[in-house]
Amino acid sequence: MKVGVVKEVTPGERRVALTPDAVGRLGPGGIEVLVESGAGDGAWFPDSAYAEAGATIVSRDELLTAADAIVTVGKPEGNVLAGLRAGQAVFGMLAPLTDPDLAAGLAARSVTAISLDGLPRTLSRAQQMDALTSQSNVAGYKAVLVAASAFGRFFPLLITAAGTARPAKVLVLGTGVAGLQAIGTARRLGAVVTGYDVRPSSKSEVESLGATFLELKSVTSAAGEGGYARELTEDERRAQQAELSSHIAAHDVVITTAQVPGRRPPLLVTEDTVKAMAAGSVIVDMAASILGGNAAGSVPGEQIVTENGVTMIGAPNLPATVPTAASTAYSRNMTALLLHMTSDGSLAVDPEDEIQAGVVITHDGRVIHPGVAAMTAGSDPEGGARVERPAD
Ligand code: NAD
């Protein structure tokens, strides 16, 4: 099987789906690697490193023609999407639950779509393929560095001849993979850290990192299925926002990571709460999106300063800003999945396999993933009616 590594087309995306060391790992599985010239440049993996590892460097057109499977980090776009052909497979983080039209379109063109974000993460044999976790780890780490560099004071307690600086008070909202990594990183920088989540089981994880777990009276548990949070009811949401407000205002730095699968991110920091924060405070909203994030007013990819002097950073794609580490981890995840789905050097799609049941979205001209199929029913793959998102 020939696997083609495309150069990512999304602005600011510096990651690459396979790093040179993957070439040697895939070879014994009967997988040959083609690399679009310059694909690894953004992550500091030059064409020469791929060539030395045994890959073939080609143009995008050559790659799209010759590859049996295309591997990407984000969703295929532009001429990569247009160039996919019937019978070809595409592996990437395709976010089919938030973009079911893409899945419907790929099915209509008989492209097999395999999305790493559908992986059953609690399955131990799937953990080496878990790109959501590997990328969230990178994001949680970088969020703290971004916050620290925007903050006008120190994170650690510093006692000097010129006086004593108190440590920064950091609040992390949402303590899943990214949140726990943010807590660990902020602690290593010397901040006093508090973590909050609607899953009570995260309390012990937060405390094991030397942080304090914030418990609210209004929402004691919103644990959902598969270790994820469930969406809060309207009443719970309002009560949570109100109770969180005074805690948020008492912190210097707030890092928000809260997500509910397939739903719009919950609003945790309201406009009034931002107004109650002191000048010089910093919010890093990792959930920022065009649909809104965890903090009112955050804009994805932008750093803004509110009238009352709060710096708000909308940071939805931090892994792209740590491209070498993020690509290295992603490449390991992708390599494990490619080897899992290959038999005798050919793609072997088996929806009965527990891992494949989660990741294979389209095959043989159909959307076969049940969750995505439910959303694409009634969708027009030619670009007509858009599938409604789940209720907010
Ligand atoms: P995520 O990205 O879906 O969400 C981030 C965090 O936001 C979660 O901890 C969630 O509980 C929290 N959240 C959602 N709504 C909230 C609200 N209204 N207020 C406060 N917090 C809110 O989560 P994730 O990082 O992908 O992790 C989800 C779960 O999966 C965790 O339990 C994690 O331990 C588990 N997990 C397990 C494995 C494994 O078993 N190998 C691997 C990865 C993750």
XYZ file of C-alpha atoms and ligand atoms in Angstrom:
436
model
C 0.000 0.000 0.000
C 1.268 3.473 -0.861
C 0.570 6.083 1.810
C 0.888 9.748 0.844
C 1.789 12.482 3.341
C 0.319 15.806 2.197
C 1.509 19.252 3.184
C -1.227 20.655 5.432
C -3.164 23.490 3.831
C -4.927 25.108 6.814
C -3.300 28.480 7.613
C -1.034 28.225 10.660
C -1.009 24.416 10.622
C 2.649 23.418 10.965
C 2.218 19.760 11.860
C 2.792 16.842 9.519
C 0.950 13.519 9.708
C 4.005 11.219 9.507
C 7.574 12.006 10.580
C 10.637 10.413 8.924
C 11.018 7.711 11.596
C 7.597 6.340 10.619
C 8.937 5.270 7.214
C 11.048 2.488 8.752
C 8.204 1.352 11.015
C 5.690 1.115 8.188
C 7.968 -0.667 5.705
C 7.782 -4.115 7.362
C 3.973 -3.841 7.231
C 4.124 -3.525 3.442
C 3.485 0.237 3.516
C 5.500 2.486 1.211
C 5.575 6.222 2.038
C 5.272 9.052 -0.483
C 5.804 12.585 0.838
C 4.682 15.812 -0.789
C 7.749 18.032 -1.092
C 7.887 20.412 1.881
C 5.249 18.505 3.909
C 7.494 18.354 7.000
C 9.096 21.793 6.708
C 6.804 23.466 9.261
C 7.750 20.843 11.868
C 11.458 20.930 10.960
C 11.499 17.632 9.079
C 13.097 18.440 5.689
C 12.520 16.402 2.531
C 16.075 15.058 2.885
C 15.210 13.398 6.222
C 12.267 11.575 4.637
C 14.351 10.579 1.618
C 17.127 9.222 3.859
C 14.538 7.177 5.726
C 13.420 5.608 2.437
C 10.398 7.725 1.437
C 9.817 9.057 -2.083
C 9.433 12.846 -2.409
C 6.785 13.833 -4.957
C 4.598 16.767 -5.971
C 1.041 17.092 -4.650
C -0.438 16.034 -7.979
C 1.804 12.965 -8.161
C 0.932 12.085 -4.582
C -2.819 12.345 -5.100
C -2.575 10.184 -8.202
C -0.282 7.466 -6.853
C -1.250 7.068 -3.165
C -3.736 4.440 -2.030
C -4.222 6.339 1.225
C -3.644 9.995 2.056
C -2.666 10.876 5.627
C -3.380 14.314 7.059
C -3.523 16.067 10.409
C -6.632 18.163 9.849
C -9.515 17.829 7.426
C -8.573 17.631 3.740
C -9.315 20.967 2.105
C -8.865 22.781 -1.181
C -7.168 20.867 -3.967
C -6.325 17.958 -1.629
C -10.025 17.392 -0.987
C -10.867 17.956 -4.640
C -8.092 15.568 -5.741
C -9.227 12.549 -3.698
C -10.490 9.771 -5.946
C -12.834 6.783 -5.696
C -11.245 3.836 -3.909
C -8.713 6.021 -2.119
C -8.623 6.296 1.680
C -7.977 9.377 3.775
C -6.750 9.155 7.392
C -6.845 12.250 9.640
C -8.627 14.127 12.403
C -11.754 14.648 10.315
C -14.135 15.776 13.111
C -17.109 14.121 11.380
C -19.509 14.903 14.223
C -19.027 18.624 13.707
C -18.736 18.424 9.905
C -20.992 15.606 8.720
C -21.225 17.174 5.247
C -17.580 16.290 4.665
C -18.335 12.644 5.463
C -21.399 12.650 3.216
C -19.346 14.160 0.382
C -16.523 11.637 0.765
C -18.996 8.742 0.823
C -20.646 10.036 -2.336
C -17.235 10.007 -4.012
C -16.445 6.478 -2.704
C -13.516 7.706 -0.616
C -12.904 5.688 2.560
C -12.670 8.201 5.425
C -10.884 7.163 8.620
C -10.954 9.608 11.510
C -8.599 9.244 14.459
C -10.930 11.298 16.657
C -13.479 8.445 16.659
C -11.123 6.031 18.396
C -12.511 4.106 21.413
C -10.057 5.711 23.817
C -10.688 3.534 26.847
C -9.651 0.391 24.946
C -6.101 -0.304 26.115
C -4.895 -1.650 22.732
C -6.087 1.601 21.105
C -4.090 3.900 23.364
C -1.046 4.057 21.103
C -3.379 5.372 18.361
C -5.023 8.018 20.575
C -4.290 11.279 18.781
C -6.866 13.255 20.793
C -4.851 12.491 23.910
C -1.424 13.099 22.386
C -2.470 16.440 20.925
C -4.360 17.525 24.079
C -1.203 16.915 26.073
C 0.730 19.239 23.792
C -2.052 21.832 23.918
C -2.313 21.822 27.724
C 1.428 22.364 28.048
C 1.537 25.197 25.519
C -1.529 26.950 26.992
C 0.423 27.622 30.161
C 3.412 29.015 28.268
C 1.114 31.284 26.256
C -0.589 32.461 29.453
C 2.717 33.029 31.245
C 4.132 35.110 28.423
C 1.000 37.296 28.249
C 0.921 37.739 32.036
C 2.628 40.868 33.358
C 3.945 39.231 36.507
C 5.800 36.087 37.577
C 4.286 32.629 37.972
C 6.574 31.538 40.877
C 7.049 33.072 44.297
C 10.214 35.151 43.968
C 12.059 36.595 46.927
C 14.701 39.096 45.840
C 16.486 42.148 47.273
C 14.001 44.242 45.288
C 11.066 42.689 47.079
C 8.875 39.591 47.141
C 6.599 38.623 44.253
C 3.649 36.442 45.200
C 3.007 33.420 42.994
C 0.368 33.655 40.270
C -3.020 32.101 40.986
C -4.011 29.901 38.062
C -7.455 28.330 37.569
C -7.884 25.509 35.047
C -11.493 24.885 34.001
C -11.965 21.386 32.580
C -9.459 18.837 33.864
C -9.385 16.183 31.153
C -6.134 15.417 29.338
C -5.306 19.026 28.364
C -6.385 20.452 31.715
C -4.266 18.027 33.724
C -1.234 18.763 31.545
C -1.871 22.505 32.040
C -2.045 22.000 35.804
C 1.231 20.063 35.843
C 2.975 22.677 33.697
C 1.685 25.641 35.731
C 2.779 23.893 38.925
C 6.248 23.321 37.474
C 6.425 27.072 36.789
C 5.625 27.681 40.458
C 2.036 28.937 40.256
C -0.630 28.194 42.854
C -3.101 26.115 40.847
C -6.776 25.205 41.199
C -8.633 22.817 38.873
C -12.353 22.417 38.262
C -14.396 19.840 36.356
C -17.947 18.528 36.364
C -16.614 14.955 36.586
C -16.001 14.311 40.318
C -13.555 11.512 39.393
C -11.049 14.133 38.249
C -10.685 15.454 41.832
C -8.057 12.889 42.797
C -6.138 13.472 39.527
C -6.050 17.226 40.154
C -4.928 16.766 43.749
C -2.251 14.250 42.769
C -0.620 17.059 40.753
C -0.417 19.288 43.827
C -3.363 21.487 42.854
C -6.606 22.243 44.700
C -9.882 20.877 43.300
C -12.696 23.410 43.222
C -16.049 21.902 44.237
C -19.240 23.780 43.406
C -22.530 23.412 45.259
C -24.602 24.054 42.122
C -23.325 21.217 39.913
C -21.972 18.276 41.852
C -21.669 15.824 38.931
C -22.255 15.842 35.197
C -20.296 12.717 34.326
C -21.559 11.291 31.045
C -20.727 8.204 28.997
C -17.249 6.856 28.252
C -15.494 9.109 30.774
C -16.761 12.286 29.092
C -18.915 15.024 30.584
C -22.588 15.307 29.657
C -24.079 18.579 28.545
C -25.534 20.622 31.424
C -29.186 21.606 31.518
C -29.994 25.289 31.105
C -30.609 25.663 34.871
C -27.376 23.876 35.748
C -25.467 26.022 33.281
C -26.722 29.277 34.750
C -26.063 28.122 38.328
C -22.572 26.961 37.376
C -21.735 30.256 35.650
C -22.952 32.259 38.645
C -21.057 30.188 41.201
C -17.861 30.072 39.150
C -17.818 33.848 38.682
C -16.339 34.876 42.034
C -13.729 32.106 41.863
C -12.659 33.186 38.375
C -12.417 36.840 39.411
C -10.113 35.860 42.289
C -7.549 34.318 39.910
C -4.815 35.935 37.801
C -4.833 33.396 34.996
C -7.707 31.223 33.777
C -7.147 28.405 31.290
C -10.308 26.851 29.866
C -10.389 23.431 28.199
C -14.018 22.266 28.666
C -15.577 20.245 25.851
C -18.598 17.980 25.463
C -18.236 15.592 22.477
C -20.216 16.700 19.414
C -21.602 19.773 21.202
C -20.779 23.446 21.278
C -18.254 24.136 24.098
C -19.978 25.140 27.366
C -19.814 28.820 28.313
C -18.099 28.973 31.710
C -16.767 32.543 31.810
C -19.562 35.003 31.058
C -19.199 38.587 29.901
C -20.024 39.833 33.430
C -17.385 37.530 34.891
C -14.744 38.903 32.508
C -15.760 42.415 33.636
C -15.261 41.364 37.281
C -11.657 40.253 36.657
C -8.749 42.517 37.610
C -6.720 44.409 35.018
C -3.717 42.312 34.009
C -5.588 38.997 34.275
C -5.202 36.524 31.422
C -7.683 34.034 29.959
C -6.520 31.348 27.538
C -9.586 29.757 25.949
C -8.570 26.473 24.346
C -12.184 25.813 23.381
C -12.473 29.050 21.356
C -14.322 28.428 18.102
C -16.419 30.309 15.598
C -19.455 28.922 17.451
C -18.212 30.380 20.739
C -15.840 29.001 23.368
C -15.672 28.620 27.147
C -15.119 32.356 27.625
C -17.468 35.044 26.290
C -15.731 37.223 23.723
C -12.752 34.974 22.961
C -11.859 34.940 19.270
C -10.088 31.876 17.812
C -6.501 32.678 16.887
C -6.592 36.180 18.387
C -5.315 37.953 21.470
C -7.565 40.790 22.579
C -7.531 43.081 25.595
C -10.900 43.978 27.111
C -11.797 47.492 28.302
C -11.063 46.450 31.877
C -7.596 45.160 30.953
C -8.153 41.404 30.684
C -6.085 39.690 27.985
C -8.174 37.034 26.225
C -6.412 34.542 24.001
C -8.488 32.277 21.766
C -6.248 29.248 21.290
C -8.058 26.387 19.563
C -5.038 24.907 17.777
C -2.080 25.088 20.130
C -0.556 21.749 18.980
C 0.222 23.435 15.649
C 2.480 25.839 17.568
C 4.580 22.997 19.038
C 4.867 21.295 15.660
C 7.821 18.979 16.153
C 6.602 17.369 19.375
C 2.981 17.318 18.241
C 3.859 15.764 14.856
C 6.132 13.181 16.453
C 3.338 12.005 18.752
C 0.667 12.188 16.034
C 2.881 10.221 13.658
C 3.215 7.441 16.256
C -0.587 7.362 16.611
C -1.070 7.326 12.832
C 1.574 4.618 12.317
C -0.089 2.346 14.868
C -3.488 2.806 13.212
C -2.103 2.247 9.693
C -0.414 -0.986 10.783
C -3.594 -2.073 12.575
C -5.677 -1.546 9.438
C -3.304 -3.164 6.953
C -3.084 -6.805 6.057
C -0.526 -8.193 3.567
C 0.270 -4.662 2.444
C -3.346 -3.721 1.667
C -5.965 -1.700 3.515
C -8.220 -4.179 5.333
C -11.449 -2.484 6.406
C -13.314 -4.523 9.024
C -16.165 -2.649 10.721
C -16.582 -5.600 13.114
C -13.251 -4.721 14.716
C -13.869 -2.545 17.801
C -11.224 0.010 16.856
C -12.320 0.248 13.241
C -15.978 0.565 14.256
C -15.012 3.879 15.863
C -12.699 5.286 13.215
C -14.063 4.159 9.838
C -16.564 6.839 8.868
C -17.201 6.082 5.186
C -16.544 2.993 3.066
C -17.865 1.509 -0.173
C -19.800 4.664 -1.004
C -21.674 4.839 2.332
C -21.379 6.580 5.679
C -20.991 3.487 7.861
C -20.266 5.075 11.256
C -23.681 4.955 13.006
C -23.300 8.267 14.865
C -22.256 10.133 11.734
C -24.789 8.286 9.559
C -27.568 9.533 11.848
C -26.374 13.085 11.255
C -25.892 12.756 7.508
C -29.373 11.348 6.875
C -30.996 14.133 4.871
C -27.680 15.821 4.082
C -26.945 16.803 0.519
C -23.403 15.666 -0.332
C -23.373 17.994 -3.341
C -23.288 20.921 -0.931
C -26.978 21.651 -0.495
C -28.801 21.598 2.843
C -26.412 21.644 5.771
C -26.895 19.042 8.474
C -28.105 20.679 11.700
C -25.704 20.603 14.603
C -26.987 18.998 17.803
C -28.915 21.367 20.059
C -26.699 23.696 22.101
P -12.701 16.700 26.636
O -11.671 17.333 25.761
O -13.915 16.109 26.022
O -13.185 17.782 27.718
C -12.265 18.418 28.563
C -12.811 18.425 29.964
O -13.893 19.341 30.045
C -13.360 17.090 30.468
O -12.637 16.704 31.605
C -14.810 17.391 30.780
O -15.284 16.667 31.901
C -14.768 18.878 31.046
N -16.057 19.578 30.955
C -17.053 19.425 30.031
N -18.082 20.250 30.305
C -17.735 20.953 31.417
C -18.379 21.970 32.174
N -19.585 22.416 31.868
N -17.725 22.463 33.242
C -16.487 22.006 33.575
N -15.824 21.063 32.904
C -16.445 20.533 31.826
O -12.042 15.626 27.601
P -10.765 14.712 27.366
O -9.551 15.432 27.801
O -10.804 14.194 25.998
O -11.017 13.559 28.410
C -12.321 13.033 28.606
C -12.263 11.805 29.470
O -11.670 10.738 28.775
C -11.511 11.933 30.774
O -12.260 11.224 31.722
C -10.223 11.244 30.509
O -9.610 10.747 31.679
C -10.722 10.136 29.627
N -9.667 9.563 28.806
C -9.411 8.248 28.976
C -8.402 7.689 28.225
C -8.084 6.254 28.416
O -8.776 5.558 29.116
N -7.036 5.787 27.803
C -7.696 8.430 27.298
C -8.009 9.757 27.156
C -9.014 10.321 27.911
